[in-house]
Amino acid sequence: MARFGAGVRRLREHHIIMLLWFVIVYWVISVAIGLIAALRVKNTSDFAIAGRHLPFYMVTATVFATWFGSETVLGIPSTFLGEGLKGIVADPFGASLCLILVGLFFAAPLYRMKLLTIGDFYKRRFGREVEVLTTVAIVISYLGWVSAQITALGLVFNVVSGGEISPLMGMLIGSSTILIYTFFGGMWAVAITDLIQMIIIVIGMLYIGSEVTDLVGGVGVVIEHAAEAGKFEFWPKANFVEIIGFAAALSTMMLGSMPQQDVFQRVQSAKTEKIAVWGSVTGGSLYFVFAFVPMFLAYSATLIDPDMVAGLIDDNPQMILPTLVLKHAPLFAQVMFFGALLSAIKSCASATLLAPSVTFTENILRPMMKNMTDKQLLKAMRIVTLLFTALVTFYAVNSEYSIFEMVENAYQVTLVSAFVPLLAGVYWSRASKQGALLSITLGVVTWLSLSMVGSEDPVVPAQFAGLIASAIGMILGSLMPQMLKHDPHVHHKLRAGHYAEEMAESATPNG
């Protein structure tokens, strides 16, 4: 019996070593591909939006892979186990709707404007003050999202090394290596690695799904069990509090994610306007479909190993799916699962490191440093990327939020400050600078005030109240007598792309 136990331990150690070597090899190859992609980067346009050269399949891949991150594989399934579909209204429902709606309603007008960042839109539409305020909000919102990916990297390295690599060390290894190819390759590196990682995610998730299906006796068994447990309850009950709570959860990701640089980058990176539209729609649709695979896998664990689930569900639910794979799947299936998980995290982390760094450099730093050449601007973008990586790693190490909570909370600040000015700026010709400033002020003040009150079960969630206040501010501020200078024809100029030449001039060294 002792020999048998020793043999099992040796086999397990052998599996861990093999799995860890796979992770190391895969990591090195990914970084190498990113560095090769860096050869395409000649200027800031290449670094920020891949020179607007991406074909349909690459735009689709980078939209999908950017959003299919750690929260999709670890955060959403653990939340689903505890709360069912009603607990994941924000993601994947709100998140996928965000990408689809951006493609249908925002991709075309934004693409025609030929801007480098989403902050450039606010500047052209409403002026410098609105540009700065929205850019700061957007950059802050990325803290939670990127930190969630770095936290997940620490978790994965800890798991695949059998505990030899601590979560902290895993975070440091993960963030530093992703920084390498993002620092040099920018959007080109992100897009090319995203394409490869999307393929790995799809193949890996489908393969491990088939393995787990065999263990539980079929997909129907899992669905029936989940339905009996009430996990498919989605719509709120017919009372005010639940309806408002549902709307708040949905809007946080669906609307709060729209004024984000990573979404804007994918629109602007496309070769054509049509690709910008349908790449976003297709990527969002694929994200919604494949987000249910990790949920299926995690719920299968309640049938395969209920004791393990019971032991983790309260203290560390994010570990349920990785533990299931390590305990019950063969080595090749483990390799496929952790390959897909690493791909999901890497693609999301690299994109979300790049987006705020580019936005901050273009919309905050560049106007402060006059006569900056394109070469100097590119260098500044890379330095800011380095600094932002250090910042989010520090935040991740010290955060007590779960991966799902980090991502969901990230979009509250942009929901209350940047969404309404974006929507009104594109679709309401009377929207003015005064309206945008009042919208941002009322939205943020309302949100912060209610958040500080700290009610555990508010009638109206703070971020939803902030969204309503932001909309009221835009309407009142734009309809009131205008106290601030504003071009009444700016909306039509932007929608028609008439600022393209002006933007090109402003991108020159003397702009």
Coordinates of C-alpha atoms in Angstrom, one line a residue:
M1 CA 0.0 0.0 0.0
A2 CA 2.9 2.3 0.8
R3 CA 4.5 1.6 -2.5
F4 CA 1.2 2.3 -4.3
G5 CA 0.9 5.7 -2.5
A6 CA 4.5 6.6 -3.3
G7 CA 3.9 5.6 -6.9
V8 CA 0.8 7.9 -7.1
R9 CA 2.8 10.8 -5.6
R10 CA 5.6 10.3 -8.1
L11 CA 3.1 10.2 -11.0
R12 CA 1.5 13.3 -9.7
E13 CA 4.9 15.0 -9.4
H14 CA 5.7 13.9 -12.9
H15 CA 2.4 15.4 -14.2
I16 CA 3.1 18.7 -12.4
I17 CA 6.6 18.9 -13.9
M18 CA 5.3 18.1 -17.4
L19 CA 2.6 20.7 -17.1
L20 CA 5.0 23.3 -15.8
W21 CA 7.3 22.7 -18.7
F22 CA 4.5 23.1 -21.1
V23 CA 3.6 26.5 -19.5
I24 CA 7.2 27.6 -19.7
V25 CA 7.6 26.6 -23.4
Y26 CA 4.3 28.1 -24.3
W27 CA 5.1 31.3 -22.5
V28 CA 8.5 31.7 -24.2
I29 CA 6.9 31.0 -27.7
S30 CA 4.2 33.6 -27.0
V31 CA 6.8 36.3 -26.0
A32 CA 8.9 35.4 -29.1
I33 CA 5.9 35.8 -31.4
G34 CA 5.1 39.2 -29.8
L35 CA 8.6 40.4 -30.3
I36 CA 8.6 39.3 -33.9
A37 CA 5.4 41.3 -34.4
A38 CA 7.2 44.3 -32.9
L39 CA 9.2 44.5 -36.2
R40 CA 6.1 46.0 -37.8
V41 CA 6.0 48.9 -35.4
K42 CA 7.4 52.0 -37.1
N43 CA 5.3 54.8 -35.6
T44 CA 2.6 55.6 -33.1
S45 CA -0.2 54.6 -35.4
D46 CA 1.4 51.1 -35.7
F47 CA 1.8 50.9 -32.0
A48 CA -1.7 52.2 -31.0
I49 CA -4.0 50.8 -33.8
A50 CA -1.8 48.5 -35.9
G51 CA -1.7 51.1 -38.7
R52 CA -5.4 50.4 -39.5
H53 CA -4.4 47.3 -41.4
L54 CA -6.1 44.4 -39.6
P55 CA -8.3 42.1 -41.8
F56 CA -11.7 40.7 -40.6
Y57 CA -10.4 37.5 -39.1
M58 CA -7.8 39.3 -37.0
V59 CA -10.3 42.0 -35.8
T60 CA -12.7 39.2 -34.8
A61 CA -10.0 37.3 -33.0
T62 CA -8.7 40.3 -31.1
V63 CA -12.2 41.3 -30.0
F64 CA -13.0 37.8 -28.8
A65 CA -9.6 37.1 -27.2
T66 CA -9.3 40.4 -25.4
W67 CA -12.6 39.9 -23.6
F68 CA -12.3 36.1 -23.0
G69 CA -10.1 36.7 -20.0
S70 CA -9.6 35.3 -16.5
E71 CA -13.1 36.4 -15.4
T72 CA -14.6 34.3 -18.2
V73 CA -12.7 31.1 -17.2
L74 CA -12.5 31.5 -13.4
G75 CA -14.7 34.4 -12.3
I76 CA -18.0 33.9 -14.2
P77 CA -18.2 30.1 -13.5
S78 CA -17.6 30.5 -9.7
T79 CA -20.3 33.2 -9.6
F80 CA -22.7 31.0 -11.6
L81 CA -22.2 28.2 -9.1
G82 CA -23.2 30.4 -6.3
E83 CA -25.9 32.6 -7.8
G84 CA -27.0 31.1 -11.2
L85 CA -27.6 33.1 -14.3
K86 CA -29.0 36.1 -12.3
G87 CA -25.6 36.5 -10.8
I88 CA -23.8 36.9 -14.2
V89 CA -26.1 39.4 -15.9
A90 CA -23.1 41.8 -16.2
D91 CA -20.8 39.3 -17.8
P92 CA -21.2 37.5 -20.3
F93 CA -24.7 39.0 -21.1
G94 CA -23.8 42.7 -20.7
A95 CA -20.2 42.3 -22.0
S96 CA -21.2 40.5 -25.2
L97 CA -24.1 43.0 -25.8
C98 CA -21.5 45.8 -25.4
L99 CA -19.4 44.5 -28.3
I100 CA -22.4 43.8 -30.5
L101 CA -23.9 47.2 -29.9
V102 CA -20.6 49.0 -30.4
G103 CA -20.3 47.2 -33.8
L104 CA -23.9 48.1 -34.8
F105 CA -24.1 51.7 -33.6
F106 CA -20.6 53.2 -32.9
A107 CA -18.0 51.4 -35.0
A108 CA -18.9 53.1 -38.3
P109 CA -19.1 56.7 -37.1
L110 CA -16.0 56.4 -34.9
Y111 CA -14.0 54.7 -37.7
R112 CA -14.8 57.5 -40.1
M113 CA -13.4 60.0 -37.7
K114 CA -9.8 58.5 -38.0
L115 CA -8.8 59.1 -34.5
L116 CA -5.9 57.6 -32.5
T117 CA -7.7 57.2 -29.2
I118 CA -11.2 57.4 -27.7
G119 CA -10.0 60.5 -25.9
D120 CA -9.5 62.2 -29.2
F121 CA -13.2 61.9 -29.8
Y122 CA -14.0 63.7 -26.6
K123 CA -11.5 66.4 -27.4
R124 CA -12.9 67.0 -31.0
R125 CA -16.5 66.9 -29.9
F126 CA -16.4 68.7 -26.5
G127 CA -12.9 70.3 -26.0
R128 CA -9.8 69.8 -23.9
E129 CA -11.5 69.8 -20.5
V130 CA -13.8 66.9 -21.3
E131 CA -10.9 65.1 -23.0
V132 CA -8.9 65.2 -19.8
L133 CA -11.8 64.2 -17.5
T134 CA -12.9 61.2 -19.6
T135 CA -9.4 60.1 -20.2
V136 CA -8.6 60.0 -16.5
A137 CA -11.8 58.0 -15.8
I138 CA -11.0 55.5 -18.6
V139 CA -7.4 55.0 -17.3
I140 CA -8.6 54.5 -13.8
S141 CA -11.2 51.9 -15.0
Y142 CA -8.4 49.7 -16.3
L143 CA -6.9 49.2 -12.9
G144 CA -9.5 46.6 -11.9
W145 CA -9.6 44.8 -15.3
V146 CA -5.8 44.4 -15.7
S147 CA -5.4 43.5 -12.1
A148 CA -7.9 40.7 -12.5
Q149 CA -5.7 39.2 -15.2
I150 CA -2.5 39.5 -13.2
T151 CA -4.2 38.0 -10.1
A152 CA -5.3 35.0 -12.3
L153 CA -1.8 34.6 -13.7
G154 CA -0.5 34.3 -10.1
L155 CA -3.2 31.7 -9.4
V156 CA -2.3 29.6 -12.6
F157 CA 1.4 29.6 -11.9
N158 CA 0.8 28.5 -8.4
V159 CA -1.5 25.7 -9.5
V160 CA 0.6 24.3 -12.3
S161 CA 3.7 24.4 -10.2
G162 CA 2.1 22.4 -7.4
G163 CA 2.5 25.3 -5.1
E164 CA 6.3 25.8 -5.8
I165 CA 5.6 29.2 -7.3
S166 CA 3.7 31.5 -4.9
P167 CA 0.8 33.5 -6.2
L168 CA 2.8 36.7 -5.7
M169 CA 5.8 35.4 -7.7
G170 CA 3.4 34.2 -10.4
M171 CA 1.9 37.7 -10.7
L172 CA 5.4 39.2 -11.0
I173 CA 6.5 36.6 -13.6
G174 CA 3.3 37.0 -15.6
S175 CA 3.1 40.8 -15.7
S176 CA 6.8 41.2 -16.5
T177 CA 6.7 38.8 -19.4
I178 CA 3.5 40.2 -20.9
L179 CA 5.0 43.6 -20.6
I180 CA 8.0 42.6 -22.8
Y181 CA 6.1 42.0 -26.0
T182 CA 3.4 44.7 -25.3
F183 CA 6.2 47.2 -24.7
F184 CA 7.9 46.6 -28.0
G185 CA 5.1 45.3 -30.3
G186 CA 2.0 47.4 -29.2
M187 CA -1.2 46.6 -31.1
W188 CA 0.6 44.6 -33.7
A189 CA 1.9 42.2 -31.1
V190 CA -1.5 42.1 -29.3
A191 CA -3.4 41.4 -32.5
I192 CA -1.1 38.6 -33.8
T193 CA -0.8 36.9 -30.4
D194 CA -4.6 37.3 -29.9
L195 CA -5.2 35.4 -33.2
I196 CA -3.1 32.4 -32.0
Q197 CA -4.6 32.6 -28.5
M198 CA -8.2 32.6 -29.8
I199 CA -7.4 29.3 -31.7
I200 CA -6.0 27.8 -28.5
I201 CA -8.9 29.0 -26.4
V202 CA -11.5 27.5 -28.8
I203 CA -9.7 24.2 -29.3
G204 CA -8.8 23.8 -25.6
M205 CA -12.2 24.6 -24.2
L206 CA -14.0 22.3 -26.7
Y207 CA -11.6 19.5 -25.9
I208 CA -11.8 19.7 -22.1
G209 CA -15.6 20.1 -22.5
S210 CA -15.7 16.7 -24.3
E211 CA -13.6 15.1 -21.6
V212 CA -15.8 16.4 -18.8
T213 CA -19.0 15.4 -20.8
D214 CA -17.8 11.8 -20.8
L215 CA -17.2 11.9 -17.0
V216 CA -20.7 13.2 -16.2
G217 CA -22.6 11.1 -18.8
G218 CA -23.6 13.8 -21.2
V219 CA -24.5 17.5 -21.6
G220 CA -28.1 16.8 -20.8
V221 CA -27.3 15.5 -17.4
V222 CA -25.6 18.7 -16.4
I223 CA -28.3 20.9 -17.8
E224 CA -31.1 19.0 -16.1
H225 CA -29.3 19.1 -12.8
A226 CA -28.6 22.8 -13.1
A227 CA -32.2 23.5 -14.0
E228 CA -33.5 21.6 -11.0
A229 CA -31.2 23.6 -8.8
G230 CA -32.7 26.8 -10.1
K231 CA -29.4 28.0 -11.8
F232 CA -31.2 29.1 -15.0
E233 CA -33.4 31.7 -13.3
F234 CA -32.4 34.9 -15.1
W235 CA -35.1 37.6 -15.2
P236 CA -35.8 39.7 -12.1
K237 CA -39.1 39.3 -10.2
A238 CA -41.8 41.9 -10.8
N239 CA -40.7 44.4 -8.1
F240 CA -39.0 47.7 -8.4
V241 CA -35.8 46.8 -6.5
E242 CA -35.0 43.6 -8.4
I243 CA -35.8 45.3 -11.8
I244 CA -33.5 48.2 -11.0
G245 CA -30.8 45.9 -9.7
F246 CA -31.0 43.8 -12.9
A247 CA -30.8 47.0 -15.1
A248 CA -27.8 48.3 -13.1
A249 CA -25.9 45.0 -13.4
L250 CA -26.6 44.8 -17.2
S251 CA -25.7 48.4 -17.9
T252 CA -22.5 48.4 -15.9
M253 CA -20.7 46.2 -18.4
M254 CA -22.9 46.8 -21.5
L255 CA -22.7 50.6 -21.4
G256 CA -19.7 51.2 -19.1
S257 CA -17.5 49.1 -21.4
M258 CA -18.3 51.1 -24.5
P259 CA -16.2 54.2 -23.9
Q260 CA -13.0 52.1 -23.5
Q261 CA -9.8 52.3 -25.5
D262 CA -9.4 48.6 -26.0
V263 CA -12.9 48.5 -27.8
F264 CA -12.0 51.6 -29.7
Q265 CA -8.6 50.2 -30.8
R266 CA -10.2 47.2 -32.4
V267 CA -12.6 49.4 -34.3
Q268 CA -9.8 51.7 -35.5
S269 CA -7.4 48.9 -36.3
A270 CA -9.6 47.4 -39.0
K271 CA -8.8 47.8 -42.7
T272 CA -12.2 49.0 -43.6
E273 CA -15.3 50.4 -42.0
K274 CA -17.3 47.3 -42.8
I275 CA -14.6 45.1 -41.1
A276 CA -14.7 47.4 -38.1
V277 CA -18.5 46.9 -37.8
W278 CA -18.8 43.1 -38.4
G279 CA -15.5 42.2 -36.6
S280 CA -16.9 43.7 -33.4
V281 CA -20.3 42.0 -33.9
T282 CA -18.8 38.6 -34.7
G283 CA -16.3 38.8 -31.9
G284 CA -19.0 39.7 -29.4
S285 CA -21.2 36.9 -30.5
L286 CA -18.4 34.3 -30.3
Y287 CA -17.6 35.5 -26.8
F288 CA -21.2 35.0 -25.7
V289 CA -21.3 31.4 -27.0
F290 CA -17.9 30.3 -25.6
A291 CA -18.4 32.0 -22.2
F292 CA -20.9 29.2 -21.4
V293 CA -18.3 26.4 -21.8
P294 CA -16.4 27.2 -18.6
M295 CA -19.7 27.5 -16.8
F296 CA -20.7 24.1 -18.0
L297 CA -17.3 22.7 -16.8
A298 CA -17.5 24.3 -13.4
Y299 CA -21.1 23.1 -12.8
S300 CA -20.0 19.6 -13.9
A301 CA -17.7 19.6 -10.9
T302 CA -20.7 19.5 -8.6
L303 CA -21.6 16.1 -10.1
I304 CA -18.1 14.7 -10.5
D305 CA -16.6 15.8 -7.1
P306 CA -19.2 17.4 -4.8
D307 CA -17.0 17.2 -1.8
M308 CA -14.3 19.3 -3.5
V309 CA -16.9 21.9 -4.6
A310 CA -18.3 22.0 -1.1
G311 CA -14.8 22.7 0.3
L312 CA -14.0 25.5 -2.1
I313 CA -17.4 27.2 -2.8
D314 CA -17.3 29.6 0.1
D315 CA -13.6 30.3 0.5
N316 CA -12.0 30.0 -2.9
P317 CA -14.6 29.3 -5.6
Q318 CA -12.2 30.4 -8.4
M319 CA -10.2 27.2 -7.7
I320 CA -13.0 24.8 -8.4
L321 CA -12.5 24.5 -12.2
P322 CA -8.6 24.2 -12.1
T323 CA -8.9 21.7 -9.2
L324 CA -11.4 19.6 -11.2
V325 CA -9.1 19.5 -14.2
L326 CA -6.0 18.6 -12.1
K327 CA -7.8 15.9 -10.1
H328 CA -9.9 14.2 -12.8
A329 CA -8.5 15.0 -16.3
P330 CA -5.6 13.2 -18.0
L331 CA -2.4 15.0 -18.6
F332 CA -3.2 16.0 -22.2
A333 CA -6.5 17.5 -21.1
Q334 CA -4.7 19.4 -18.4
V335 CA -2.3 20.8 -21.0
M336 CA -5.2 21.9 -23.2
F337 CA -7.1 23.5 -20.3
F338 CA -4.3 25.4 -18.9
G339 CA -3.1 26.4 -22.4
A340 CA -6.6 27.8 -23.1
L341 CA -6.6 29.6 -19.7
L342 CA -3.2 31.1 -20.2
S343 CA -4.2 32.2 -23.7
A344 CA -7.3 33.9 -22.3
I345 CA -5.4 35.7 -19.6
K346 CA -2.5 36.7 -21.8
S347 CA -4.6 38.1 -24.6
C348 CA -6.8 40.1 -22.2
A349 CA -3.8 41.4 -20.1
S350 CA -1.7 42.6 -23.0
A351 CA -4.6 44.5 -24.6
T352 CA -5.6 46.1 -21.3
L353 CA -2.1 47.1 -20.5
L354 CA -1.7 48.8 -23.9
A355 CA -5.1 50.6 -24.0
P356 CA -4.8 52.9 -21.0
S357 CA -1.1 53.6 -21.7
V358 CA -1.8 54.8 -25.2
T359 CA -4.8 56.9 -24.0
F360 CA -2.9 58.6 -21.2
T361 CA 0.1 59.4 -23.4
E362 CA -1.9 60.7 -26.3
N363 CA -4.5 62.7 -24.4
I364 CA -2.8 63.7 -21.1
L365 CA 0.9 63.7 -21.7
R366 CA 1.3 64.8 -25.3
P367 CA -0.6 68.1 -25.0
M368 CA 1.6 69.0 -22.0
M369 CA 4.8 68.5 -24.0
K370 CA 4.7 70.7 -27.1
N371 CA 6.5 69.9 -30.3
M372 CA 6.9 66.2 -29.5
T373 CA 8.0 64.2 -32.5
D374 CA 6.3 60.9 -33.4
K375 CA 9.4 59.0 -32.3
Q376 CA 9.3 60.7 -29.0
L377 CA 5.6 60.0 -28.6
L378 CA 6.2 56.3 -29.4
K379 CA 8.9 56.2 -26.7
A380 CA 6.6 57.9 -24.2
M381 CA 3.8 55.4 -24.9
R382 CA 6.3 52.6 -24.1
I383 CA 7.5 54.2 -20.9
V384 CA 3.9 54.8 -19.7
T385 CA 3.1 51.1 -20.5
L386 CA 6.0 50.1 -18.2
L387 CA 4.8 52.4 -15.4
F388 CA 1.1 51.3 -15.8
T389 CA 2.2 47.6 -15.6
A390 CA 4.0 48.3 -12.3
L391 CA 0.9 50.2 -10.9
V392 CA -1.6 47.5 -11.8
T393 CA 0.7 44.7 -10.4
F394 CA 0.9 46.6 -7.1
Y395 CA -2.9 47.0 -7.1
A396 CA -3.4 43.3 -7.9
V397 CA -1.1 42.2 -5.1
N398 CA -2.9 44.3 -2.5
S399 CA -6.5 43.9 -3.8
E400 CA -9.0 41.8 -1.7
Y401 CA -11.6 41.7 -4.5
S402 CA -12.4 38.5 -6.4
I403 CA -11.6 38.3 -10.1
F404 CA -15.2 38.8 -11.1
E405 CA -15.7 41.7 -8.7
M406 CA -12.5 43.4 -10.0
V407 CA -13.8 43.3 -13.6
E408 CA -17.4 44.3 -12.8
N409 CA -16.3 47.2 -10.6
A410 CA -13.9 48.5 -13.2
Y411 CA -16.6 49.8 -15.5
Q412 CA -18.6 51.8 -12.9
V413 CA -16.4 54.9 -13.3
T414 CA -16.7 55.0 -17.1
L415 CA -20.5 54.2 -16.9
V416 CA -21.1 57.4 -14.8
S417 CA -18.6 59.7 -16.6
A418 CA -17.9 58.7 -20.2
F419 CA -20.8 56.8 -21.6
V420 CA -23.4 59.5 -21.9
P421 CA -21.0 62.0 -23.5
L422 CA -20.0 59.3 -26.0
L423 CA -23.6 58.5 -26.9
A424 CA -24.8 62.1 -27.0
G425 CA -21.6 63.2 -28.8
V426 CA -22.3 60.7 -31.7
Y427 CA -26.0 60.9 -31.9
W428 CA -27.3 64.2 -30.5
S429 CA -26.3 67.3 -32.5
R430 CA -27.3 69.7 -29.7
A431 CA -24.9 68.0 -27.1
S432 CA -22.5 70.7 -26.0
K433 CA -19.3 71.1 -24.0
Q434 CA -21.3 72.6 -21.2
G435 CA -23.7 69.5 -21.3
A436 CA -20.7 67.1 -21.2
L437 CA -19.1 68.8 -18.3
L438 CA -22.3 68.8 -16.3
S439 CA -22.9 65.2 -17.3
I440 CA -19.5 64.1 -15.9
T441 CA -19.8 66.2 -12.8
L442 CA -23.3 65.0 -11.8
G443 CA -22.6 61.4 -12.7
V444 CA -19.4 61.1 -10.7
V445 CA -20.6 63.1 -7.7
T446 CA -23.9 61.1 -7.5
W447 CA -22.0 57.8 -7.8
L448 CA -19.3 58.6 -5.2
S449 CA -21.8 60.0 -2.8
L450 CA -24.0 57.0 -2.8
S451 CA -21.0 54.6 -2.7
M452 CA -19.7 56.4 0.4
V453 CA -23.1 55.9 2.1
G454 CA -22.3 52.2 1.8
S455 CA -25.7 50.6 1.9
E456 CA -25.5 46.8 1.4
D457 CA -28.8 46.6 -0.3
P458 CA -29.6 50.0 -1.9
V459 CA -32.9 50.6 -3.7
V460 CA -31.0 52.1 -6.6
P461 CA -27.3 51.0 -7.0
A462 CA -24.8 53.8 -6.9
Q463 CA -23.6 53.4 -10.5
F464 CA -27.1 53.3 -11.9
A465 CA -28.0 56.5 -10.1
G466 CA -24.8 58.0 -11.4
L467 CA -25.8 57.0 -15.0
I468 CA -29.2 58.6 -14.6
A469 CA -27.6 61.8 -13.2
S470 CA -25.1 61.8 -16.0
A471 CA -27.9 61.7 -18.6
I472 CA -29.8 64.5 -16.8
G473 CA -26.7 66.6 -16.7
M474 CA -26.1 66.2 -20.4
I475 CA -29.7 67.2 -21.3
L476 CA -29.9 70.2 -18.9
G477 CA -26.4 71.4 -19.7
S478 CA -26.9 71.3 -23.5
L479 CA -30.4 72.9 -23.5
M480 CA -29.5 75.7 -21.0
P481 CA -28.1 79.0 -22.4
Q482 CA -24.5 78.2 -23.3
M483 CA -21.9 79.8 -21.1
L484 CA -18.9 78.0 -22.7
K485 CA -17.6 78.4 -26.2
H486 CA -18.8 75.5 -28.5
D487 CA -19.0 74.9 -32.2
P488 CA -22.6 74.0 -33.0
H489 CA -21.6 72.3 -36.2
V490 CA -18.9 70.0 -34.7
H491 CA -21.2 67.0 -34.5
H492 CA -21.9 67.0 -38.2
K493 CA -18.2 67.6 -39.1
L494 CA -17.1 64.6 -37.0
R495 CA -19.8 62.3 -38.3
A496 CA -18.8 63.1 -41.9
G497 CA -15.1 62.6 -41.2
H498 CA -14.3 66.2 -42.0
Y499 CA -11.7 66.3 -39.2
A500 CA -9.5 63.7 -40.8
E501 CA -7.1 66.2 -42.4
E502 CA -7.0 68.2 -39.2
M503 CA -6.2 65.1 -37.1
A504 CA -3.4 64.2 -39.6
E505 CA -1.9 67.6 -39.2
S506 CA -2.1 67.5 -35.4
A507 CA -0.2 64.2 -35.4
T508 CA 2.8 65.8 -37.0
P509 CA 5.8 67.0 -34.9
N510 CA 4.6 70.6 -34.9
G511 CA 0.9 69.7 -34.3

